[in-house]
PDB file of C-alpha atoms in Angstrom:
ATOM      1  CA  UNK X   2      95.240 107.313  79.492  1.00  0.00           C
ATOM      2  CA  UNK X   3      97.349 107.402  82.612  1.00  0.00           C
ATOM      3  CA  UNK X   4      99.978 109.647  81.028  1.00  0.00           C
ATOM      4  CA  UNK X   5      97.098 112.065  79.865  1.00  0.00           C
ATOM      5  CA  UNK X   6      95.484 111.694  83.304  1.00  0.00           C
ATOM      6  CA  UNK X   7      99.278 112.367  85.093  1.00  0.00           C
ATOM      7  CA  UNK X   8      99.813 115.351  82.990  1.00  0.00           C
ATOM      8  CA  UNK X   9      96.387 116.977  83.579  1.00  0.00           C
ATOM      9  CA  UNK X  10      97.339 116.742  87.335  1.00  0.00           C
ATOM     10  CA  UNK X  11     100.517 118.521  86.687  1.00  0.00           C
ATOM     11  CA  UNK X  12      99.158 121.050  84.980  1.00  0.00           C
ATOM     12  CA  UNK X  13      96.725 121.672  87.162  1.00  0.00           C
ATOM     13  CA  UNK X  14      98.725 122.068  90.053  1.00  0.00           C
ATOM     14  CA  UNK X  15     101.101 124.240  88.639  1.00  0.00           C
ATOM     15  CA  UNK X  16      98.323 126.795  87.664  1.00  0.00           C
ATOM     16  CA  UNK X  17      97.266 126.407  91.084  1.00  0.00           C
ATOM     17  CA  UNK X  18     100.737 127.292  92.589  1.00  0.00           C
ATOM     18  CA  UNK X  19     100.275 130.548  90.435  1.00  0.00           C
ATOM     19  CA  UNK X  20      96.225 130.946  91.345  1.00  0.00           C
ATOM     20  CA  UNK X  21      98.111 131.438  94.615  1.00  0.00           C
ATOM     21  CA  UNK X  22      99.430 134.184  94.531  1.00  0.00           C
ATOM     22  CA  UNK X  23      96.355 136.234  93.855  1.00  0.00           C
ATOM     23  CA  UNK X  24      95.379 137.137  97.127  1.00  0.00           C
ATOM     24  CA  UNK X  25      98.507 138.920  98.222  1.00  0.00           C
ATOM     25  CA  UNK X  26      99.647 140.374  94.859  1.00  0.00           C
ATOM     26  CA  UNK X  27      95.622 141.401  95.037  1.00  0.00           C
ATOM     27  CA  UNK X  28      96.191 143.190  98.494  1.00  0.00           C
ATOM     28  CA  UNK X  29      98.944 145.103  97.543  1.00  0.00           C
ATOM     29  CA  UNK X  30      97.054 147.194  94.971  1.00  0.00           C
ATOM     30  CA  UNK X  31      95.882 150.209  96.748  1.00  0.00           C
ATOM     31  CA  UNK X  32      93.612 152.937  95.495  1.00  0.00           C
ATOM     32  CA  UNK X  33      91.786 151.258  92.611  1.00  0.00           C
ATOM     33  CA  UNK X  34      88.312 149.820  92.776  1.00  0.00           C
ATOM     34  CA  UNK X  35      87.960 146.089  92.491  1.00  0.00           C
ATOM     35  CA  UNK X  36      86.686 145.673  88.939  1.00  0.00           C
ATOM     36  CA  UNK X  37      89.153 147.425  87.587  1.00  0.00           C
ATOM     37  CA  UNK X  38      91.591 145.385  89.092  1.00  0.00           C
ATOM     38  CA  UNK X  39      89.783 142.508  87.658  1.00  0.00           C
ATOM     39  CA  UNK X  40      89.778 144.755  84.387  1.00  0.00           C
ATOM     40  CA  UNK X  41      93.635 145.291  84.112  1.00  0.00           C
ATOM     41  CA  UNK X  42      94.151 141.783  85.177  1.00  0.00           C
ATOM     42  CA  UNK X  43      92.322 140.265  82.327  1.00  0.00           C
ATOM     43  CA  UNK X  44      93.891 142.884  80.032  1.00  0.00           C
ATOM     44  CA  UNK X  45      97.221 142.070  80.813  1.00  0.00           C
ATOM     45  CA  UNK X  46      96.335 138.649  80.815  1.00  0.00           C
ATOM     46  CA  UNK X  47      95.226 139.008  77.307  1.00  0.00           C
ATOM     47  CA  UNK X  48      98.494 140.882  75.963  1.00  0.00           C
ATOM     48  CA  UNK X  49     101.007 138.347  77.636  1.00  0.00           C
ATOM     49  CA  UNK X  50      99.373 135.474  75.665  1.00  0.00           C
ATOM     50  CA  UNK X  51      99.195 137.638  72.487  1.00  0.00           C
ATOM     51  CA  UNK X  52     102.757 138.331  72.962  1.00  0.00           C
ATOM     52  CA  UNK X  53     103.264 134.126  73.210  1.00  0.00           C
ATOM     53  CA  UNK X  54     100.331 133.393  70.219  1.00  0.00           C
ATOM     54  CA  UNK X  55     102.933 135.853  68.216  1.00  0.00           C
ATOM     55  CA  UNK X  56     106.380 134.585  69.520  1.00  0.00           C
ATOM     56  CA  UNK X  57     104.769 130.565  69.168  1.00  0.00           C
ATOM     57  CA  UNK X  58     103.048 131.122  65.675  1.00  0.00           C
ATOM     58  CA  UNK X  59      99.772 130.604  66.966  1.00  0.00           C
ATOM     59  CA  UNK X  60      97.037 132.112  64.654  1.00  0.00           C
ATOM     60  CA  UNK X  61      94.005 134.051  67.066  1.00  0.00           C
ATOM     61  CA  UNK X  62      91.809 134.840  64.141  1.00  0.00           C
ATOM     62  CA  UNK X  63      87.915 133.690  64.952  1.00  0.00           C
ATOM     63  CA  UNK X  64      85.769 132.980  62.847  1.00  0.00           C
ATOM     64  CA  UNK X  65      82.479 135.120  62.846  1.00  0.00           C
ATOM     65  CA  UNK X  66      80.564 132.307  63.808  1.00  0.00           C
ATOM     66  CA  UNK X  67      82.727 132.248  67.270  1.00  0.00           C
ATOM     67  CA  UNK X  68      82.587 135.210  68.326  1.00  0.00           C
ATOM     68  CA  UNK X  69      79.070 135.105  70.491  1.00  0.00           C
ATOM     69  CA  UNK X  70      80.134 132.104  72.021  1.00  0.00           C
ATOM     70  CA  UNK X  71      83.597 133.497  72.897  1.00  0.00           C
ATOM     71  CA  UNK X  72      81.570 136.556  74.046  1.00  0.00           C
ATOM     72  CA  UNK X  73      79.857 134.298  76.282  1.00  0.00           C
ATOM     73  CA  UNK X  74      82.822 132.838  77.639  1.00  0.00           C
ATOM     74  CA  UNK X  75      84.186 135.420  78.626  1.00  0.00           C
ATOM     75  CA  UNK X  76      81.010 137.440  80.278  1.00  0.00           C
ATOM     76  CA  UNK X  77      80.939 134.151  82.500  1.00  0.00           C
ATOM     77  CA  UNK X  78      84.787 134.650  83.240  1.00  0.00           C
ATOM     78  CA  UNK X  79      83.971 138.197  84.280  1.00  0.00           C
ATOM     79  CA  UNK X  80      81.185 137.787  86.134  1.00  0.00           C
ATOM     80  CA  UNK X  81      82.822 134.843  88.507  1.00  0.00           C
ATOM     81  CA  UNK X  82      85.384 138.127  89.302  1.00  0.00           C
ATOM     82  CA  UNK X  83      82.683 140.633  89.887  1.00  0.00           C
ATOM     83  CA  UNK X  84      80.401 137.783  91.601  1.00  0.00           C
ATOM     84  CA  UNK X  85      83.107 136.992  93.807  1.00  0.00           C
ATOM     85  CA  UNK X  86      84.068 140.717  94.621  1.00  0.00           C
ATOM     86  CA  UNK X  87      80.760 141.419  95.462  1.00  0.00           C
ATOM     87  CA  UNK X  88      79.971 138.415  97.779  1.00  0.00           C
ATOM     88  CA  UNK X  89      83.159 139.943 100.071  1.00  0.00           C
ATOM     89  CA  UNK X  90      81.637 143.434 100.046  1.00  0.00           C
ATOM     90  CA  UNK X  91      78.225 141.898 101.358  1.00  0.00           C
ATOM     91  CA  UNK X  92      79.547 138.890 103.582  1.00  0.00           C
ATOM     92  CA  UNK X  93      82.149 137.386 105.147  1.00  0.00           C
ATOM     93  CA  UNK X  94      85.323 136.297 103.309  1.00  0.00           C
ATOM     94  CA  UNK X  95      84.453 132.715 105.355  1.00  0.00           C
ATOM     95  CA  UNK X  96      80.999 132.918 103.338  1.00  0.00           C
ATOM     96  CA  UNK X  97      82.301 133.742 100.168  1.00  0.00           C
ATOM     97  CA  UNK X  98      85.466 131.278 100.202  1.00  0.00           C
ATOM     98  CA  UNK X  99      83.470 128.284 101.536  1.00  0.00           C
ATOM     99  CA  UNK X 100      80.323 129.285  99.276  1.00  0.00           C
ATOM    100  CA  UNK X 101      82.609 130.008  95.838  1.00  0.00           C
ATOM    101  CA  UNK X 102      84.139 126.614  96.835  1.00  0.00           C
ATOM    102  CA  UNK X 103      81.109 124.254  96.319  1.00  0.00           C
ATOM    103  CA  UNK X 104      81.833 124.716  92.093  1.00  0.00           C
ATOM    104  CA  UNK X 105      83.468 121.318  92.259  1.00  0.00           C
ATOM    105  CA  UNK X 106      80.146 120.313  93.255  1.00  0.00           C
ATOM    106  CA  UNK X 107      77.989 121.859  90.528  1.00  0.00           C
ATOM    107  CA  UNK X 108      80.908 120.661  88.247  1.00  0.00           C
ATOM    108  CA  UNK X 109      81.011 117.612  88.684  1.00  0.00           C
ATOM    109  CA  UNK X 110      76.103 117.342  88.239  1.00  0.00           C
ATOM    110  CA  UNK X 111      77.148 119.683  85.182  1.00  0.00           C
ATOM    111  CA  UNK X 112      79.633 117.827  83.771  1.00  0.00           C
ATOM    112  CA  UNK X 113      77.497 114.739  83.816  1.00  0.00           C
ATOM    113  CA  UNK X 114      74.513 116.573  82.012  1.00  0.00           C
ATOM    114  CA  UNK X 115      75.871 118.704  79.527  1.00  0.00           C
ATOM    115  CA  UNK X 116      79.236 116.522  78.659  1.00  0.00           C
ATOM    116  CA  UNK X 117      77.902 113.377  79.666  1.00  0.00           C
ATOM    117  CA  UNK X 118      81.286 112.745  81.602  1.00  0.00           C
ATOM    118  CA  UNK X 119      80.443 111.299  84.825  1.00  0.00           C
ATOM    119  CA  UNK X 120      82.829 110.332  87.387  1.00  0.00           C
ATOM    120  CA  UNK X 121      82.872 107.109  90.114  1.00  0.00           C
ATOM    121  CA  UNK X 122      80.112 107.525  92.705  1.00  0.00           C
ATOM    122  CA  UNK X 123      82.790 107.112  95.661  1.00  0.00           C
ATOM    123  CA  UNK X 124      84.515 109.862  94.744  1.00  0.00           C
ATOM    124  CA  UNK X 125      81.686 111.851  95.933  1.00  0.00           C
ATOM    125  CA  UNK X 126      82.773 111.592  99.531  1.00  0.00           C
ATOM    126  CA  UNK X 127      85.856 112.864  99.265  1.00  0.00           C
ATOM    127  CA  UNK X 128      84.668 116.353  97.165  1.00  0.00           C
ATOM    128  CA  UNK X 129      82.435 116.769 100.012  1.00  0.00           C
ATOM    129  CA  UNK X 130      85.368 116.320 102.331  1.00  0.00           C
ATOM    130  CA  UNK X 131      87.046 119.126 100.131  1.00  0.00           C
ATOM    131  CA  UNK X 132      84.698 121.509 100.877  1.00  0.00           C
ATOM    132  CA  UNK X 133      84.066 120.542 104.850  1.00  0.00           C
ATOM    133  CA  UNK X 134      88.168 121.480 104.870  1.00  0.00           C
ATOM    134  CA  UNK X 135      87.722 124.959 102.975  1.00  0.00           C
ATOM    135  CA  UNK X 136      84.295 125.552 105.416  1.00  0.00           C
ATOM    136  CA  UNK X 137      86.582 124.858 108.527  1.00  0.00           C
ATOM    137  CA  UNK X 138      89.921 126.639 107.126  1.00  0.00           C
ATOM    138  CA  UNK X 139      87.204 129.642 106.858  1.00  0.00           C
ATOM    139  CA  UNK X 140      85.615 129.658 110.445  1.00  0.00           C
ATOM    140  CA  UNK X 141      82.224 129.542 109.076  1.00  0.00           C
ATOM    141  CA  UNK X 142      79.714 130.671 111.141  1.00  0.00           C
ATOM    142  CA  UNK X 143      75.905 130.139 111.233  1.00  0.00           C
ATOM    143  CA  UNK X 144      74.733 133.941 112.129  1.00  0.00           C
ATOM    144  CA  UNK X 145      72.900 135.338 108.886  1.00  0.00           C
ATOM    145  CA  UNK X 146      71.583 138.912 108.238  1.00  0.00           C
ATOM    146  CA  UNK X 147      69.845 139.594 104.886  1.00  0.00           C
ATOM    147  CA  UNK X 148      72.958 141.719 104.305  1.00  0.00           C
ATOM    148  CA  UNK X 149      75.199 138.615 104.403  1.00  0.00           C
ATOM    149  CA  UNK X 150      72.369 136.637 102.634  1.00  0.00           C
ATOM    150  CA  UNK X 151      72.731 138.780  99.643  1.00  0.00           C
ATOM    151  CA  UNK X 152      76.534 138.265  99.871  1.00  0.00           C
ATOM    152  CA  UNK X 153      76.004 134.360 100.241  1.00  0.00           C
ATOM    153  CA  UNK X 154      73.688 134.696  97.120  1.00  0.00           C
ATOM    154  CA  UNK X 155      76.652 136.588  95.117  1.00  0.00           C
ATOM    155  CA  UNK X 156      79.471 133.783  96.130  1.00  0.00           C
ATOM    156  CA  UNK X 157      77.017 130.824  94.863  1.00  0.00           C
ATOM    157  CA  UNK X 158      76.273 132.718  91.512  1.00  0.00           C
ATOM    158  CA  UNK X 159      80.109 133.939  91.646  1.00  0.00           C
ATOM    159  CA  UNK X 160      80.900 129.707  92.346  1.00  0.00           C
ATOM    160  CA  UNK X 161      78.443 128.874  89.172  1.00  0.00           C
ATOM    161  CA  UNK X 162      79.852 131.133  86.753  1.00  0.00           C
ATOM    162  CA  UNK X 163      83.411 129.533  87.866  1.00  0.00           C
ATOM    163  CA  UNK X 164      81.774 125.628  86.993  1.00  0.00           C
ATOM    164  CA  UNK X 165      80.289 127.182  83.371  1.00  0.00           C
ATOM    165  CA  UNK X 166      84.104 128.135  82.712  1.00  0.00           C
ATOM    166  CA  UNK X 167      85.291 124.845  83.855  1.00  0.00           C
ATOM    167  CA  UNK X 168      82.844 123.115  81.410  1.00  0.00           C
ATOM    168  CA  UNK X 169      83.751 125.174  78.571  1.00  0.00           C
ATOM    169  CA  UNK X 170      87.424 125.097  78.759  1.00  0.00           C
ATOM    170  CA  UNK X 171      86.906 121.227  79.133  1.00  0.00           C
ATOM    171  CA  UNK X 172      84.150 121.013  75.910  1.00  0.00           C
ATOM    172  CA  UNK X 173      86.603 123.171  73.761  1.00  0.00           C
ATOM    173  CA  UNK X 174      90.139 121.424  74.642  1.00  0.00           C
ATOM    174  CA  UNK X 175      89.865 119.752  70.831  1.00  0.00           C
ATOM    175  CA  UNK X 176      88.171 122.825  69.045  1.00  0.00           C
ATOM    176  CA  UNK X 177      91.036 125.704  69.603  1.00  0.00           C
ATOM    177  CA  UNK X 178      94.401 126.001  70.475  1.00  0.00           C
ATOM    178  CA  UNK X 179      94.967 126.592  73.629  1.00  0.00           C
ATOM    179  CA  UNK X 180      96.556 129.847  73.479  1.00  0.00           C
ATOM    180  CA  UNK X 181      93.566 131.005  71.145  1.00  0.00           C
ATOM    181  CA  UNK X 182      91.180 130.001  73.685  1.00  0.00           C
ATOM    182  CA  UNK X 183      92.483 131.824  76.659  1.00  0.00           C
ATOM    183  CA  UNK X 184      93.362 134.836  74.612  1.00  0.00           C
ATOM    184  CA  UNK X 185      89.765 135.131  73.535  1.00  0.00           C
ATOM    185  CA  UNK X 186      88.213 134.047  76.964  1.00  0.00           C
ATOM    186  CA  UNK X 187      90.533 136.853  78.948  1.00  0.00           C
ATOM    187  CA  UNK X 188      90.223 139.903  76.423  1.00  0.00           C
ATOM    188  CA  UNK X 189      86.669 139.724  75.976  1.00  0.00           C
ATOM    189  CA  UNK X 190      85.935 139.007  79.542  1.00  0.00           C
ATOM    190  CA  UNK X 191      88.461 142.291  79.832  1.00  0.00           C
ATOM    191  CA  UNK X 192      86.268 144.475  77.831  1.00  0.00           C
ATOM    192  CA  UNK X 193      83.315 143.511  79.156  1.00  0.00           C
ATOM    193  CA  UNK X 194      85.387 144.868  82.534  1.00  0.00           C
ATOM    194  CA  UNK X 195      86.124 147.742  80.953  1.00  0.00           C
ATOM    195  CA  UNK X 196      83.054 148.593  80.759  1.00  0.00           C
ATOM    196  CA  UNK X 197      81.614 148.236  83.820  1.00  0.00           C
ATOM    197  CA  UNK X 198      84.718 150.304  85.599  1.00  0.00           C
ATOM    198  CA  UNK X 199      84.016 153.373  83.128  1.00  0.00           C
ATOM    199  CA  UNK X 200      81.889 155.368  85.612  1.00  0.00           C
ATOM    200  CA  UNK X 201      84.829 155.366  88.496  1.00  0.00           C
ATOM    201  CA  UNK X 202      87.931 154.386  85.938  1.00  0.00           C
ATOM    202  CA  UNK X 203      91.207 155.416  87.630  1.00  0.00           C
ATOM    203  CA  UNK X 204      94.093 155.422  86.126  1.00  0.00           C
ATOM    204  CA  UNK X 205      97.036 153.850  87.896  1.00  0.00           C
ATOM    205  CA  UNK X 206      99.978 155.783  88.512  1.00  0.00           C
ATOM    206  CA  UNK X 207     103.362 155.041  90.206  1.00  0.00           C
ATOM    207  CA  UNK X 208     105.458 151.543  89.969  1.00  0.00           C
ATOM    208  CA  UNK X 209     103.582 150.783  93.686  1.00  0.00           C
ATOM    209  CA  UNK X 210     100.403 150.194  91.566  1.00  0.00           C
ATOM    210  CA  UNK X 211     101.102 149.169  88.437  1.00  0.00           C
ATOM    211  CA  UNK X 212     103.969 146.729  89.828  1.00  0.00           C
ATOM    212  CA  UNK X 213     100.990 144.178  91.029  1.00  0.00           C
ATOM    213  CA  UNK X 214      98.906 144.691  88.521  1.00  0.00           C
ATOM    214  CA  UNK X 215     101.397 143.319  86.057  1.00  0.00           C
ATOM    215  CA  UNK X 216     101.551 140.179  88.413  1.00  0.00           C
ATOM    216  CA  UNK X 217      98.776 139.646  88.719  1.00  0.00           C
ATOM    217  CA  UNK X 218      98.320 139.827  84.854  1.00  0.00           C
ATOM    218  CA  UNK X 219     101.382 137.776  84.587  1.00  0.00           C
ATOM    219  CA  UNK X 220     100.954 135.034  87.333  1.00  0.00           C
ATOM    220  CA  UNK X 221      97.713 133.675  88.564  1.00  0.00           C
ATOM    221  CA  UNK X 222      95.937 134.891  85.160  1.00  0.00           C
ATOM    222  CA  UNK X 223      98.425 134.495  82.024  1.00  0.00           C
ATOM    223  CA  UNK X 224     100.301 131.551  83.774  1.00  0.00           C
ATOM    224  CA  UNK X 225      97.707 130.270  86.870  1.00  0.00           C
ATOM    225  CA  UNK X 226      94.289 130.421  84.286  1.00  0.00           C
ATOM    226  CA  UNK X 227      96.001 129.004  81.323  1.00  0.00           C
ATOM    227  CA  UNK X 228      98.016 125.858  83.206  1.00  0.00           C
ATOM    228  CA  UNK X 229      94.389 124.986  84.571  1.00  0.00           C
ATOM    229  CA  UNK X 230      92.536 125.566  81.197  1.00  0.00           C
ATOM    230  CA  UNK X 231      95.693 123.093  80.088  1.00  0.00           C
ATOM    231  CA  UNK X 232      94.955 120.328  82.699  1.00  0.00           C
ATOM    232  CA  UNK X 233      90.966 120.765  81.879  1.00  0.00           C
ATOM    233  CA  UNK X 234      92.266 119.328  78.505  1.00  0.00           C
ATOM    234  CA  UNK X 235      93.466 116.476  79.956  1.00  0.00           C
ATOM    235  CA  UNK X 236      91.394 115.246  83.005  1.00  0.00           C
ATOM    236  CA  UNK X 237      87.702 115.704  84.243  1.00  0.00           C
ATOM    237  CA  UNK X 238      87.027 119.558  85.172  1.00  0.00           C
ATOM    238  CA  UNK X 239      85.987 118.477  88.820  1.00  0.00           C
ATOM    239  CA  UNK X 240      89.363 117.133  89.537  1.00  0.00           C
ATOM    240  CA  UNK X 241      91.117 120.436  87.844  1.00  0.00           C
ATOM    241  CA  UNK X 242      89.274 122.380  89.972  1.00  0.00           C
ATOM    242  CA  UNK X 243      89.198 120.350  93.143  1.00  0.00           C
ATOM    243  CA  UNK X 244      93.078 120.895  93.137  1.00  0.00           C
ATOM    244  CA  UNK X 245      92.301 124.520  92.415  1.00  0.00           C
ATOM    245  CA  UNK X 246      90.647 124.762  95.652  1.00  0.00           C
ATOM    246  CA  UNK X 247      94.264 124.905  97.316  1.00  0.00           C
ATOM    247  CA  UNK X 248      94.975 128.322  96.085  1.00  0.00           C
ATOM    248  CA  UNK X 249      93.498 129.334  99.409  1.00  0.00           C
ATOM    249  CA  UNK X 250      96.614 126.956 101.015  1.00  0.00           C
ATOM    250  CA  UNK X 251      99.173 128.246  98.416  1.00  0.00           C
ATOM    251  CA  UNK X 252      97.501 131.886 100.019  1.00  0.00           C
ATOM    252  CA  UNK X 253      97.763 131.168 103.352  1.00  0.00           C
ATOM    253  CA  UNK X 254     101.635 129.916 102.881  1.00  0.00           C
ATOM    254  CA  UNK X 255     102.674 132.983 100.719  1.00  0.00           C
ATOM    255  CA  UNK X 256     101.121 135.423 103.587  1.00  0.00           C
ATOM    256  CA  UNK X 257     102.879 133.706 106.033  1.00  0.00           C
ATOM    257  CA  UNK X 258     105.827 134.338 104.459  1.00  0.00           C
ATOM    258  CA  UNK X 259     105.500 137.941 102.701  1.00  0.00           C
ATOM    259  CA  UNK X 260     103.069 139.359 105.001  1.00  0.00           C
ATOM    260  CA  UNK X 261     103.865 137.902 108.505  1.00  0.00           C
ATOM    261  CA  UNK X 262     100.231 136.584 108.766  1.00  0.00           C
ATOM    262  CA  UNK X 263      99.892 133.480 110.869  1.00  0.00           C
ATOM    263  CA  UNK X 264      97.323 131.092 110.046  1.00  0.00           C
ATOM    264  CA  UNK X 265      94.697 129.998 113.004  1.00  0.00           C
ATOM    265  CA  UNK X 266      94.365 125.783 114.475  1.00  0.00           C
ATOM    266  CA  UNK X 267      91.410 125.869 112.183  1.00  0.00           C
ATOM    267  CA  UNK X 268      93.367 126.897 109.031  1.00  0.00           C
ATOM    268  CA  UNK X 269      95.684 124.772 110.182  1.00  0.00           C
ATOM    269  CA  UNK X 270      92.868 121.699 110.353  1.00  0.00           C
ATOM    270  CA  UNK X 271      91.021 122.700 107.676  1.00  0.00           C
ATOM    271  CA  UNK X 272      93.868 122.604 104.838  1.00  0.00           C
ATOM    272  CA  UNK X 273      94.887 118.629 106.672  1.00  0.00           C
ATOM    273  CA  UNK X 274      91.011 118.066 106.174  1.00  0.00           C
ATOM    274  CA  UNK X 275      91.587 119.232 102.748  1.00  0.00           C
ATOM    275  CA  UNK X 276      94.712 117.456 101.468  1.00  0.00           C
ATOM    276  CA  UNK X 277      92.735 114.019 102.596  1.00  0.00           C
ATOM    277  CA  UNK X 278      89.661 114.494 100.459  1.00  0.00           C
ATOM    278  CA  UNK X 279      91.573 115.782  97.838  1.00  0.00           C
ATOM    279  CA  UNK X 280      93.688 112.173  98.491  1.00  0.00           C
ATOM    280  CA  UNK X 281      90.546 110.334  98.514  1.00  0.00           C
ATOM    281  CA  UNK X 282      89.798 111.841  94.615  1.00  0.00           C
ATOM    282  CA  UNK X 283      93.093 112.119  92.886  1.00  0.00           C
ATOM    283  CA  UNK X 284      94.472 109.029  94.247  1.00  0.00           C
ATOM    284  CA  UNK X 285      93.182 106.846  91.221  1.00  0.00           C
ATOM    285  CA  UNK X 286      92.708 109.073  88.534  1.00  0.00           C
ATOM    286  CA  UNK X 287      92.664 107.785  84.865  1.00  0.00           C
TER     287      UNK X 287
END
């Protein structure tokens, strides 16, 4: 159990070392509305794992019985993207990040109703902890309009979607391989994309955009989502995506080093604050 519990952690870490890198390979796309980034990252997504399902000998097929729930999966993939996109266009990026960052919580009262897998009371304190570190990394601030309320509104349904994804990557770890899974999950949650960016589709053009797109497919999606659907197999979806929450660290590290950007004292506090609560869970697992 420790093993399993050890390699979950690894896992989950590495896909958040890739998660990471979303937020500058992200910014460097210029010119193409948001969901069809999310679109082409899915997409892409989708084609690098079909390339690996065909290289590892890993059968896709469904069955027809799968497919609505698979559909379902991967609506609730897309709309976490378009949720969270949204919540940034309506509110501040400190509303959305520390907002989208209270899924452990609705995780971990999920996980316990619809899995019945529960996890240590004390543990409690230090997911709370968790998310005090991501509300002071972000610089929260107390002044609302009903602008930013609808933008608040769009983070917690953007954070819900992202605990539904948790729980279903977690309920289906014995059902599918994993490749299969994440194939599924990403192209259907890509055409479901697709659709949505039809009315103002633009077609990249030039290496400058479709350089980042291709990382983006590549990196936080193909390798970050799959290592974390890996680890879900392996240890309790709140502690997967607890770790998780330090893509905004991995972020702030990669910007200080490809974009110049400094981080503040209260980045600087709230990743410490962070690292301790995420101490405070992890430090027993399995």
């Amino acid at each position: 159990m420790k093993a399993k519990s050890n390699k979950g952690l690894f896992l989950a870490i590495l896909g958040t070392v890739f998660f990471s890198t979303s937020p500058v390979l992200t910014r460097m796309v210029h010119g193409i509305p948001s969901q069809e980034i999310a679109f082409f990252r899915m997409l892409l997504g989708s084609l690098f794992i079909f390339t690996a399902s065909r290289i590892s000998g890993v059968n896709l097929m469904l069955q027809g019985r799968d497919i609505v729930k698979f559909g379902f999966y991967g609506i609730i993939t897309a709309l976490h993207f378009l949720f969270y996109i949204e919540s940034v266009m309506f509110t501040t990026i400190a509303h959305s990040l520390s907002l989208v960052y209270t899924a452990p919580i609705m995780i971990t009262l999920l996980s316990g109703i619809i899995l019945k897998e529960k996890i240590p009371r004390k543990k409690y304190l230090g997911i709370l902890v968790v998310i005090l570190g991501v509300v002071i990394l972000a610089g929260f601030e107390p002044v609302l309009t009903k602008k930013m309320i609808l933008g608040d509104v769009f983070a917690l349904l953007s954070a819900f979607c992202l605990a539904l994804y948790s729980l279903a990557g977690r309920r289906e770890r014995d059902a599918y391989p994993l490749l299969k899974y994440v194939f599924w999950v990403y192209f259907l949650s890509a055409l479901f994309l697709f659709l949505l960016s039809l009315r103002n589709f633009v077609m990249p053009s030039g290496l400058s955009q479709w350089i980042p797109l291709i990382l983006l497919g590549l990196l936080p999606t193909t390798l970050g989502h799959t290592l974390y659907n890996a680890g879900l197999r392996y240890i309790h979806p709140t502690y997967a995506n607890l770790i998780s929450t330090q893509e905004v660290t991995g972020g702030i590290i990669l910007g200080i080093l490809l974009l110049g950007e400094v981080p503040s004292l209260n980045s600087i506090i709230g990743v410490l604050v962070m690292f301790a609560g995420l101490y405070w869970v992890l430090s027993d697992v399995g």
